[in-house]
Amino acid sequence: MLRITGGKIYDPANGIDGHVRDICINDRGKIVDSVDGGRTINASGMIIFPGGVDVHTHVAGGAMNFARAMTPEDHRRTQAFIRTQSRRSGLGGMAPTTFATGYLYAGMGFTTVNEAAVPVLSARHTHEELADIPIVDKATLTLMANNEIMLDQMEAGEYERAKNVVAWYIWAAKSYGVKAVNPGGVAAWKWGSDAKQMTDSIDGYNSLTPGKIVTMLATICDDLGLPHPMHLHCNNLGAPGNISTTLDTLKHLEGHRAHIAHSQYHAYGGDDWDTMCSATAQLAEYFNTHPNITTDAGAVLFGDTVTITADGPWQHLLYKLTGRKWGNLDVENETGCGIVPYTYRPSNLVNAVQWASGLELMLLIKNPWQVFLSTDHPNGGCFWRYPEIIQLLMCADFRNECIAKLPDKIKGRITLPEIDREYTLYEVATSMSAGPARALGLTQKGNLGVGCDADIVIYEEEDDVARMFSHPRYVIKAGEVVIEDGEIRETPEGREFLVKPSYAPETDEFMRPRFEDCYTMSFENYPVEIERIENPNMQECINANED
Amino acid sequence: MTCTLGEVKQRADFIVYWGGNPAECHPRHFTKYTIMQKSKFLPRGRKDRTMVLVDIRETKSAKAADIFMQVKPGKDFELITILRALIKHQHVGDDQIAETGVTREMLDDLVQRMKSCKFGCFFFGMGLSMTRGKHMNSAALLTLAAEMNAFTKFVAMPMRGHGNVTGADVIMRWQTGYPFGITFNRGYPRYNPGEFSTVDVLVRGDCDAAFIIGADPGATMPQPAIDHLKRIPTICLDPHITHTSKLARVHITTAAQGISAPGTAYRMDELPLPLKPALKSPYPTDEDVVRRINKAISEKPFWLPEGSQPQMITAQV
Amino acid sequence: MTINLHLKQAPSVPLEAEVLSPNVMAELSNSEIRALVVYHGKRQVPLEEFFDVDGERSYELIIHGELNKVRLIGRAMSRGTVTVHGSVGMHLGALMTGGRIEVHGDASDWIGAEMKNGFIHVHGNAGGQIGAAYRGALAGMKNGTIIVDGSAGLEVGMRMRRGTIILGGPAKDFTGLQMKGGTIILQSGAEIRTGAWMNRGTIISMKPLQMMPTFAYASDFNPTFTNVYAKQLKPHGIDLPFAGSDGTYQRFAGDLSVPGKGEILVWQPA
Ligand SMILES: [Zn+2]
């Protein structure tokens, strides 16, 4: 039992904007009206947020683990977590180890993370890694858009079957939703080519186009009533002029719910690398007129990182641009993954445009319930640098200082210098917690109302915003004080959110021969047993079409 | 640079086995994953694929290959490096090529085939990774595969030995950031193969105790390493009597993984497979034993004196 | 004034002693030095458990004993001197930025790894990875000089960017692997794969080398810079032949696989 008194509460889910109020937490880690006894935290003069929710990150699984192996030089210079009696050892940095990932997220006040790219075949591996990420609660999205069994059904016009296949995969992989990456494109990449436009044909198929895949998959997610809508990584990531592809993609989503991942990487104008510019104004305008679509920024921060996405073509492009070591990991029948260490530099015009674009989207999209804090960790920057982004959003002066350091040629390519909006604390709380929780359909998260999970972060109010957000005074997870005065106090295990969408019972028999034809794993061995998930937490499907 | 075996089965139309003898060492490799399989993309199976074998002697696998290249012993690194030059149109002298045991015609043909295939794959075995040059031989082939991606899709994959070697590697990576060769003496993981790798630590006599699970170093390691294991307290967990269990001070008999103990094994392409035990064992699993040892240790005083903490070795001072 | 350290007892497992550096000891009193923490395996012990310490507050360290299990001596030092009478363990002078280390005995692997500047002289034999890059790092030593009178192990000068390594005895395989610059001088040659994958830089060998197939013979010549080198090396007791001596250098260019612009010069006595 715990009572937090005297703090200024920012709880956008309940419209509370800086009111002083007490919060009470019961023994089951839920927020309640009142408690008798137990510890009291005096939060007078402090700021209280719901625990942060990361809607799009990459923290576990085969690709991340490959990235760890590729960056020993980063491990050596990064923050090490030295083992203590309550804490296991690990390494932070660009591709943190599992235990360190939990400590770093919690240390920054984040209590829920969504691992946004799980290839079907390595789901078992991803869950084993997630079990080793302490403190935070987790959800996973299964990569579907280049799944050949599903694509074959779509090509054949078998909508119901395609829907059953998707539902079957979600449950088999014990995941929480669907991630679509570069629809049609990754499948083509396996042959060394790429599909860039929504009407391009796809190698190996006759009538299927990326556009058709997008529309059908969004419909399937809605019809299955997944709490989180289709999570879409658009085609043509990172390429100059890709705004047309992105807008075209969005048109294929009309009438559906959707979450667009890391939209910064999809909002460029220009014809080539020399003329590349920000086209965020057009994209923001679309969001401002379509409230059913959400996005996360995929912001870029200057400095070293390792890029790791399921988008093979983009990674190969990066490799050609940088000539640095390159790892490409293809998972059978689903998707490819590429890994390249990369440094974003302010002196590099392309990087400067990327940096500005991420911030522009967060500032130009008016409703913070639609655009969320993310760096597409680790692609645009490491998640533990989020406080730097918050500072850039909250302080226009600081932003202008940073803009002044960009090359002169940046003028006319970005709109950031013309924007004077500053995020309020209420908006920050929306963008880093309440908004992403709602987009994920996790009603008990990002919300300090009675009955919700007691995931709470308490900051000592100070002028240095980046410092304040990177050093919370207390972090409370499920009612337990896990961080206090900068120290990790407890390292409880987190839960994993799962959904079980319904599918026709004959789907197993339908899948079996196709599965064994496509994969080199026996059908029985594939589905992840529910017993293998540590602390599973079932979430209900909704019926979106009846709303 | 890598992929899963399913990708190979589905798409690879050009497969090179380098320094391995799959016909005898990984007999299911051919039939299950590589050359014998038909797929949507390669409907004629074996006919749609080209297989090359590179080895120092003509093994049984050569019969299955379309092309057999006999490389002189100890010249793998040189041969791969020549290939790296040739794909970039660099001129390498005939005499230099001849030193590796192959001819220019063979290499020109190989390069042409590599560049014109749709999906190429190198599998490399112990004949490459455990001979003179060791990790640099594997690095050479991985680099060649990465560079081939400028022309077409190309990957490289090690053919690991038996046992769950890959599993250990995968888990060490997610928990520590490094695959092997790790020390925790400062309370956090540090990596330096050659300094902290098991065989080097044992050969130099750098450890004063050894705890061995799922391996038989007493049978495979060089004599100085075995001698050191005999000198120090060695604890061995194994279902069977092995060379190591015989020299160990303590041998705890455990249930056999996969036969009577459940778990996850990682295939050589890092895909996890569940182990579903068919039998019950009277012996505890490795996991049980390690958990009990951990519990017993946690009841002892913490390894660090109260209030002290080891110092991280910073990259710079 | 110097600080004299005598090893009292051989460590049973590696002793990590990055505190054995002038930078750490220069301002410390004798008792503070004795209390410095070293790592005997995972145990933290005071330096005095292994060393007798005479002297204090000095940039000159003299260490006596068979220190082959003592690692990280002189790590990241920037000035002063370390003199060892006996053998030393791994990572001697790694990451150092200045100062001077002299070993009257044998050294182990990774000496001068990723060093930025300074001078290391080993009078006995050394191990592998001299002046090399640690695993995964892009560049090895960036400047400075390492002289080994005896033999050396694998991967000498791996990925080095600048600076000079001079070996009196023979080196093992992969000398100058992926070299990016700088100079390696081999007075007694090397085993195989010398200069493999080198990008830039120069390897000079006094003895015939087995060349990688991806190096092309370019010319016989006597570049003037060998003359300059010869003068610089004379004070260290090294005789580098140069124009005017009896012979020529055969120049090989490579490694073609990169393709790189490195060169290997092999001395051909007349
Ligand atoms: Zn992503």
GROMACS .gro file of N, CA, C and O in nm, chain A residues 48-134:
model
  348
   48ILE      N    1   0.387   1.472  -1.112
   48ILE     CA    2   0.351   1.330  -1.122
   48ILE      C    3   0.293   1.300  -1.260
   48ILE      O    4   0.199   1.367  -1.305
   49PHE      N    5   0.352   1.201  -1.325
   49PHE     CA    6   0.308   1.155  -1.457
   49PHE      C    7   0.267   1.009  -1.446
   49PHE      O    8   0.321   0.937  -1.364
   50PRO      N    9   0.179   0.966  -1.536
   50PRO     CA   10   0.165   0.821  -1.551
   50PRO      C   11   0.294   0.766  -1.612
   50PRO      O   12   0.361   0.836  -1.687
   51GLY      N   13   0.331   0.643  -1.580
   51GLY     CA   14   0.454   0.583  -1.632
   51GLY      C   15   0.456   0.588  -1.783
   51GLY      O   16   0.354   0.573  -1.850
   52GLY      N   17   0.574   0.611  -1.839
   52GLY     CA   18   0.588   0.625  -1.983
   52GLY      C   19   0.554   0.495  -2.056
   52GLY      O   20   0.569   0.386  -2.002
   53VAL      N   21   0.505   0.512  -2.180
   53VAL     CA   22   0.468   0.398  -2.264
   53VAL      C   23   0.538   0.417  -2.398
   53VAL      O   24   0.519   0.519  -2.464
   54ASP      N   25   0.620   0.321  -2.436
   54ASP     CA   26   0.688   0.332  -2.566
   54ASP      C   27   0.612   0.250  -2.668
   54ASP      O   28   0.606   0.129  -2.660
   55VAL      N   29   0.555   0.320  -2.763
   55VAL     CA   30   0.467   0.254  -2.859
   55VAL      C   31   0.546   0.181  -2.968
   55VAL      O   32   0.494   0.092  -3.034
   56HIS      N   33   0.671   0.218  -2.985
   56HIS     CA   34   0.747   0.156  -3.094
   56HIS      C   35   0.895   0.152  -3.060
   56HIS      O   36   0.964   0.253  -3.063
   57THR      N   37   0.943   0.034  -3.027
   57THR     CA   38   1.084   0.021  -2.994
   57THR      C   39   1.129  -0.118  -3.034
   57THR      O   40   1.048  -0.206  -3.062
   58HIS      N   41   1.260  -0.137  -3.039
   58HIS     CA   42   1.316  -0.269  -3.070
   58HIS      C   43   1.412  -0.305  -2.958
   58HIS      O   44   1.521  -0.249  -2.950
   59VAL      N   45   1.371  -0.390  -2.870
   59VAL     CA   46   1.455  -0.422  -2.754
   59VAL      C   47   1.490  -0.569  -2.742
   59VAL      O   48   1.573  -0.606  -2.661
   60ALA      N   49   1.427  -0.654  -2.822
   60ALA     CA   50   1.452  -0.798  -2.805
   60ALA      C   51   1.432  -0.868  -2.938
   60ALA      O   52   1.366  -0.818  -3.026
   61GLY      N   53   1.491  -0.985  -2.949
   61GLY     CA   54   1.471  -1.068  -3.068
   61GLY      C   55   1.597  -1.084  -3.149
   61GLY      O   56   1.702  -1.027  -3.118
   62GLY      N   57   1.586  -1.163  -3.253
   62GLY     CA   58   1.703  -1.201  -3.332
   62GLY      C   59   1.782  -1.084  -3.385
   62GLY      O   60   1.905  -1.082  -3.375
   63ALA      N   61   1.713  -0.983  -3.440
   63ALA     CA   62   1.785  -0.873  -3.503
   63ALA      C   63   1.859  -0.791  -3.397
   63ALA      O   64   1.976  -0.754  -3.414
   64MET      N   65   1.790  -0.763  -3.285
   64MET     CA   66   1.853  -0.688  -3.178
   64MET      C   67   1.976  -0.763  -3.126
   64MET      O   68   2.082  -0.706  -3.101
   65ASN      N   69   1.960  -0.894  -3.115
   65ASN     CA   70   2.068  -0.974  -3.060
   65ASN      C   71   2.186  -0.980  -3.158
   65ASN      O   72   2.302  -0.991  -3.116
   66PHE      N   73   2.155  -0.972  -3.284
   66PHE     CA   74   2.259  -0.966  -3.385
   66PHE      C   75   2.331  -0.831  -3.374
   66PHE      O   76   2.454  -0.823  -3.379
   67ALA      N   77   2.254  -0.726  -3.352
   67ALA     CA   78   2.314  -0.592  -3.337
   67ALA      C   79   2.409  -0.589  -3.217
   67ALA      O   80   2.515  -0.527  -3.222
   68ARG      N   81   2.369  -0.657  -3.109
   68ARG     CA   82   2.458  -0.659  -2.991
   68ARG      C   83   2.591  -0.721  -3.029
   68ARG      O   84   2.697  -0.671  -2.991
   69ALA      N   85   2.585  -0.830  -3.105
   69ALA     CA   86   2.709  -0.899  -3.141
   69ALA      C   87   2.795  -0.811  -3.231
   69ALA      O   88   2.917  -0.825  -3.234
   70MET      N   89   2.732  -0.720  -3.304
   70MET     CA   90   2.807  -0.640  -3.400
   70MET      C   91   2.868  -0.514  -3.343
   70MET      O   92   2.935  -0.439  -3.413
   71THR      N   93   2.841  -0.484  -3.216
   71THR     CA   94   2.886  -0.357  -3.163
   71THR      C   95   2.969  -0.370  -3.034
   71THR      O   96   2.946  -0.296  -2.938
   72PRO      N   97   3.066  -0.461  -3.031
   72PRO     CA   98   3.146  -0.474  -2.907
   72PRO      C   99   3.219  -0.345  -2.872
   72PRO      O  100   3.240  -0.317  -2.754
   73GLU      N  101   3.257  -0.265  -2.971
   73GLU     CA  102   3.330  -0.143  -2.940
   73GLU      C  103   3.241  -0.042  -2.869
   73GLU      O  104   3.288   0.034  -2.785
   74ASP      N  105   3.111  -0.047  -2.898
   74ASP     CA  106   3.019   0.041  -2.826
   74ASP      C  107   2.999  -0.007  -2.683
   74ASP      O  108   2.995   0.073  -2.589
   75HIS      N  109   2.989  -0.140  -2.667
   75HIS     CA  110   2.972  -0.195  -2.531
   75HIS      C  111   3.085  -0.149  -2.439
   75HIS      O  112   3.066  -0.127  -2.322
   76ARG      N  113   3.205  -0.139  -2.496
   76ARG     CA  114   3.319  -0.106  -2.411
   76ARG      C  115   3.315   0.037  -2.360
   76ARG      O  116   3.365   0.066  -2.253
   77ARG      N  117   3.254   0.127  -2.439
   77ARG     CA  118   3.259   0.267  -2.395
   77ARG      C  119   3.131   0.308  -2.325
   77ARG      O  120   3.120   0.418  -2.274
   78THR      N  121   3.035   0.220  -2.321
   78THR     CA  122   2.905   0.260  -2.270
   78THR      C  123   2.893   0.241  -2.119
   78THR      O  124   2.982   0.188  -2.056
   79GLN      N  125   2.778   0.285  -2.068
   79GLN     CA  126   2.752   0.268  -1.925
   79GLN      C  127   2.738   0.119  -1.891
   79GLN      O  128   2.663   0.047  -1.955
   80ALA      N  129   2.811   0.076  -1.792
   80ALA     CA  130   2.798  -0.063  -1.748
   80ALA      C  131   2.713  -0.067  -1.622
   80ALA      O  132   2.721   0.022  -1.538
   81PHE      N  133   2.628  -0.169  -1.612
   81PHE     CA  134   2.555  -0.192  -1.489
   81PHE      C  135   2.631  -0.298  -1.411
   81PHE      O  136   2.643  -0.412  -1.455
   82ILE      N  137   2.686  -0.257  -1.299
   82ILE     CA  138   2.764  -0.349  -1.218
   82ILE      C  139   2.670  -0.424  -1.126
   82ILE      O  140   2.577  -0.365  -1.069
   83ARG      N  141   2.691  -0.551  -1.116
   83ARG     CA  142   2.601  -0.635  -1.037
   83ARG      C  143   2.599  -0.593  -0.891
   83ARG      O  144   2.704  -0.564  -0.832
   84THR      N  145   2.480  -0.587  -0.834
   84THR     CA  146   2.467  -0.564  -0.691
   84THR      C  147   2.375  -0.674  -0.639
   84THR      O  148   2.333  -0.760  -0.716
   85GLN      N  149   2.339  -0.665  -0.512
   85GLN     CA  150   2.254  -0.771  -0.459
   85GLN      C  151   2.114  -0.768  -0.519
   85GLN      O  152   2.046  -0.869  -0.521
   86SER      N  153   2.071  -0.651  -0.568
   86SER     CA  154   1.935  -0.645  -0.621
   86SER      C  155   1.935  -0.633  -0.774
   86SER      O  156   1.829  -0.630  -0.834
   87ARG      N  157   2.047  -0.627  -0.835
   87ARG     CA  158   2.051  -0.592  -0.977
   87ARG      C  159   2.152  -0.680  -1.049
   87ARG      O  160   2.261  -0.705  -0.997
   88ARG      N  161   2.117  -0.724  -1.168
   88ARG     CA  162   2.210  -0.804  -1.245
   88ARG      C  163   2.297  -0.714  -1.331
   88ARG      O  164   2.269  -0.596  -1.349
   89SER      N  165   2.404  -0.771  -1.383
   89SER     CA  166   2.495  -0.687  -1.461
   89SER      C  167   2.447  -0.675  -1.604
   89SER      O  168   2.364  -0.752  -1.650
   90GLY      N  169   2.498  -0.574  -1.672
   90GLY     CA  170   2.460  -0.555  -1.811
   90GLY      C  171   2.531  -0.435  -1.869
   90GLY      O  172   2.613  -0.370  -1.803
   91LEU      N  173   2.499  -0.408  -1.995
   91LEU     CA  174   2.560  -0.295  -2.064
   91LEU      C  175   2.452  -0.213  -2.132
   91LEU      O  176   2.358  -0.267  -2.190
   92GLY      N  177   2.467  -0.080  -2.123
   92GLY     CA  178   2.373   0.009  -2.191
   92GLY      C  179   2.417   0.030  -2.334
   92GLY      O  180   2.462  -0.061  -2.400
   93GLY      N  181   2.406   0.153  -2.381
   93GLY     CA  182   2.458   0.182  -2.513
   93GLY      C  183   2.357   0.166  -2.625
   93GLY      O  184   2.237   0.171  -2.602
   94MET      N  185   2.408   0.147  -2.745
   94MET     CA  186   2.322   0.148  -2.863
   94MET      C  187   2.230   0.027  -2.868
   94MET      O  188   2.116   0.037  -2.910
   95ALA      N  189   2.281  -0.086  -2.825
   95ALA     CA  190   2.200  -0.208  -2.824
   95ALA      C  191   2.213  -0.270  -2.685
   95ALA      O  192   2.289  -0.363  -2.665
   96PRO      N  193   2.138  -0.216  -2.588
   96PRO     CA  194   2.157  -0.259  -2.449
   96PRO      C  195   2.123  -0.407  -2.430
   96PRO      O  196   2.041  -0.462  -2.502
   97THR      N  197   2.187  -0.468  -2.330
   97THR     CA  198   2.154  -0.605  -2.296
   97THR      C  199   2.019  -0.607  -2.226
   97THR      O  200   1.966  -0.502  -2.187
   98THR      N  201   1.963  -0.726  -2.209
   98THR     CA  202   1.824  -0.733  -2.163
   98THR      C  203   1.803  -0.671  -2.025
   98THR      O  204   1.713  -0.589  -2.008
   99PHE      N  205   1.883  -0.711  -1.928
   99PHE     CA  206   1.862  -0.656  -1.792
   99PHE      C  207   1.879  -0.505  -1.794
   99PHE      O  208   1.800  -0.430  -1.737
  100ALA      N  209   1.983  -0.459  -1.864
  100ALA     CA  210   2.009  -0.315  -1.871
  100ALA      C  211   1.892  -0.242  -1.937
  100ALA      O  212   1.858  -0.130  -1.899
  101THR      N  213   1.828  -0.306  -2.034
  101THR     CA  214   1.715  -0.243  -2.102
  101THR      C  215   1.605  -0.210  -2.002
  101THR      O  216   1.551  -0.099  -2.001
  102GLY      N  217   1.574  -0.307  -1.916
  102GLY     CA  218   1.472  -0.283  -1.814
  102GLY      C  219   1.513  -0.171  -1.719
  102GLY      O  220   1.434  -0.082  -1.687
  103TYR      N  221   1.639  -0.174  -1.675
  103TYR     CA  222   1.685  -0.071  -1.580
  103TYR      C  223   1.683   0.068  -1.644
  103TYR      O  224   1.647   0.167  -1.580
  104LEU      N  225   1.725   0.074  -1.771
  104LEU     CA  226   1.731   0.205  -1.837
  104LEU      C  227   1.592   0.262  -1.863
  104LEU      O  228   1.568   0.382  -1.843
  105TYR      N  229   1.501   0.176  -1.907
  105TYR     CA  230   1.364   0.226  -1.929
  105TYR      C  231   1.303   0.273  -1.797
  105TYR      O  232   1.249   0.384  -1.787
  106ALA      N  233   1.312   0.189  -1.695
  106ALA     CA  234   1.253   0.225  -1.567
  106ALA      C  235   1.322   0.350  -1.511
  106ALA      O  236   1.257   0.439  -1.457
  107GLY      N  237   1.452   0.357  -1.529
  107GLY     CA  238   1.528   0.471  -1.477
  107GLY      C  239   1.483   0.602  -1.538
  107GLY      O  240   1.509   0.709  -1.484
  108MET      N  241   1.416   0.594  -1.652
  108MET     CA  242   1.370   0.714  -1.721
  108MET      C  243   1.220   0.730  -1.702
  108MET      O  244   1.157   0.818  -1.760
  109GLY      N  245   1.160   0.642  -1.620
  109GLY     CA  246   1.017   0.657  -1.591
  109GLY      C  247   0.925   0.587  -1.689
  109GLY      O  248   0.805   0.611  -1.689
  110PHE      N  249   0.979   0.500  -1.773
  110PHE     CA  250   0.894   0.425  -1.866
  110PHE      C  251   0.864   0.288  -1.806
  110PHE      O  252   0.952   0.222  -1.753
  111THR      N  253   0.738   0.248  -1.814
  111THR     CA  254   0.698   0.124  -1.748
  111THR      C  255   0.631   0.024  -1.844
  111THR      O  256   0.599  -0.086  -1.803
  112THR      N  257   0.609   0.065  -1.970
  112THR     CA  258   0.550  -0.026  -2.067
  112THR      C  259   0.619  -0.005  -2.200
  112THR      O  260   0.640   0.110  -2.242
  113VAL      N  261   0.660  -0.113  -2.265
  113VAL     CA  262   0.723  -0.099  -2.397
  113VAL      C  263   0.662  -0.198  -2.495
  113VAL      O  264   0.621  -0.307  -2.458
  114ASN      N  265   0.656  -0.154  -2.619
  114ASN     CA  266   0.601  -0.237  -2.725
  114ASN      C  267   0.712  -0.274  -2.822
  114ASN      O  268   0.764  -0.188  -2.894
  115GLU      N  269   0.751  -0.399  -2.821
  115GLU     CA  270   0.853  -0.448  -2.915
  115GLU      C  271   0.784  -0.463  -3.050
  115GLU      O  272   0.696  -0.546  -3.068
  116ALA      N  273   0.825  -0.379  -3.145
  116ALA     CA  274   0.743  -0.359  -3.263
  116ALA      C  275   0.777  -0.445  -3.383
  116ALA      O  276   0.721  -0.426  -3.489
  117ALA      N  277   0.867  -0.539  -3.370
  117ALA     CA  278   0.895  -0.621  -3.488
  117ALA      C  279   0.939  -0.760  -3.447
  117ALA      O  280   1.055  -0.784  -3.418
  118VAL      N  281   0.845  -0.852  -3.445
  118VAL     CA  282   0.879  -0.990  -3.411
  118VAL      C  283   0.854  -1.079  -3.532
  118VAL      O  284   0.740  -1.100  -3.571
  119PRO      N  285   0.960  -1.130  -3.593
  119PRO     CA  286   0.938  -1.224  -3.702
  119PRO      C  287   0.871  -1.349  -3.647
  119PRO      O  288   0.902  -1.392  -3.536
  120VAL      N  289   0.776  -1.403  -3.721
  120VAL     CA  290   0.697  -1.515  -3.671
  120VAL      C  291   0.786  -1.626  -3.617
  120VAL      O  292   0.767  -1.677  -3.508
  121LEU      N  293   0.888  -1.662  -3.694
  121LEU     CA  294   0.966  -1.779  -3.656
  121LEU      C  295   1.050  -1.759  -3.532
  121LEU      O  296   1.084  -1.855  -3.465
  122SER      N  297   1.089  -1.636  -3.502
  122SER     CA  298   1.174  -1.620  -3.384
  122SER      C  299   1.096  -1.565  -3.266
  122SER      O  300   1.153  -1.513  -3.172
  123ALA      N  301   0.963  -1.579  -3.269
  123ALA     CA  302   0.881  -1.532  -3.156
  123ALA      C  303   0.926  -1.597  -3.026
  123ALA      O  304   0.937  -1.531  -2.923
  124ARG      N  305   0.956  -1.726  -3.032
  124ARG     CA  306   0.998  -1.796  -2.911
  124ARG      C  307   1.123  -1.731  -2.852
  124ARG      O  308   1.133  -1.709  -2.732
  125HIS      N  309   1.215  -1.699  -2.939
  125HIS     CA  310   1.337  -1.631  -2.896
  125HIS      C  311   1.304  -1.494  -2.835
  125HIS      O  312   1.351  -1.459  -2.726
  126THR      N  313   1.219  -1.419  -2.902
  126THR     CA  314   1.184  -1.285  -2.852
  126THR      C  315   1.124  -1.293  -2.712
  126THR      O  316   1.160  -1.217  -2.624
  127HIS      N  317   1.034  -1.388  -2.693
  127HIS     CA  318   0.973  -1.401  -2.560
  127HIS      C  319   1.076  -1.440  -2.454
  127HIS      O  320   1.070  -1.393  -2.341
  128GLU      N  321   1.170  -1.525  -2.491
  128GLU     CA  322   1.274  -1.562  -2.394
  128GLU      C  323   1.356  -1.440  -2.354
  128GLU      O  324   1.392  -1.423  -2.238
  129GLU      N  325   1.383  -1.354  -2.451
  129GLU     CA  326   1.457  -1.231  -2.419
  129GLU      C  327   1.372  -1.138  -2.334
  129GLU      O  328   1.421  -1.077  -2.239
  130LEU      N  329   1.245  -1.123  -2.373
  130LEU     CA  330   1.158  -1.031  -2.299
  130LEU      C  331   1.147  -1.074  -2.153
  130LEU      O  332   1.139  -0.990  -2.062
  131ALA      N  333   1.149  -1.205  -2.129
  131ALA     CA  334   1.141  -1.254  -1.992
  131ALA      C  335   1.262  -1.206  -1.912
  131ALA      O  336   1.257  -1.197  -1.790
  132ASP      N  337   1.371  -1.176  -1.980
  132ASP     CA  338   1.492  -1.126  -1.913
  132ASP      C  339   1.498  -0.973  -1.909
  132ASP      O  340   1.601  -0.917  -1.874
  133ILE      N  341   1.392  -0.906  -1.951
  133ILE     CA  342   1.388  -0.760  -1.937
  133ILE      C  343   1.301  -0.730  -1.815
  133ILE      O  344   1.180  -0.750  -1.818
  134PRO      N  345   1.364  -0.686  -1.707
  134PRO     CA  346   1.288  -0.670  -1.583
  134PRO      C  347   1.207  -0.540  -1.578
  134PRO      O  348   1.225  -0.452  -1.663
   0.00000   0.00000   0.00000
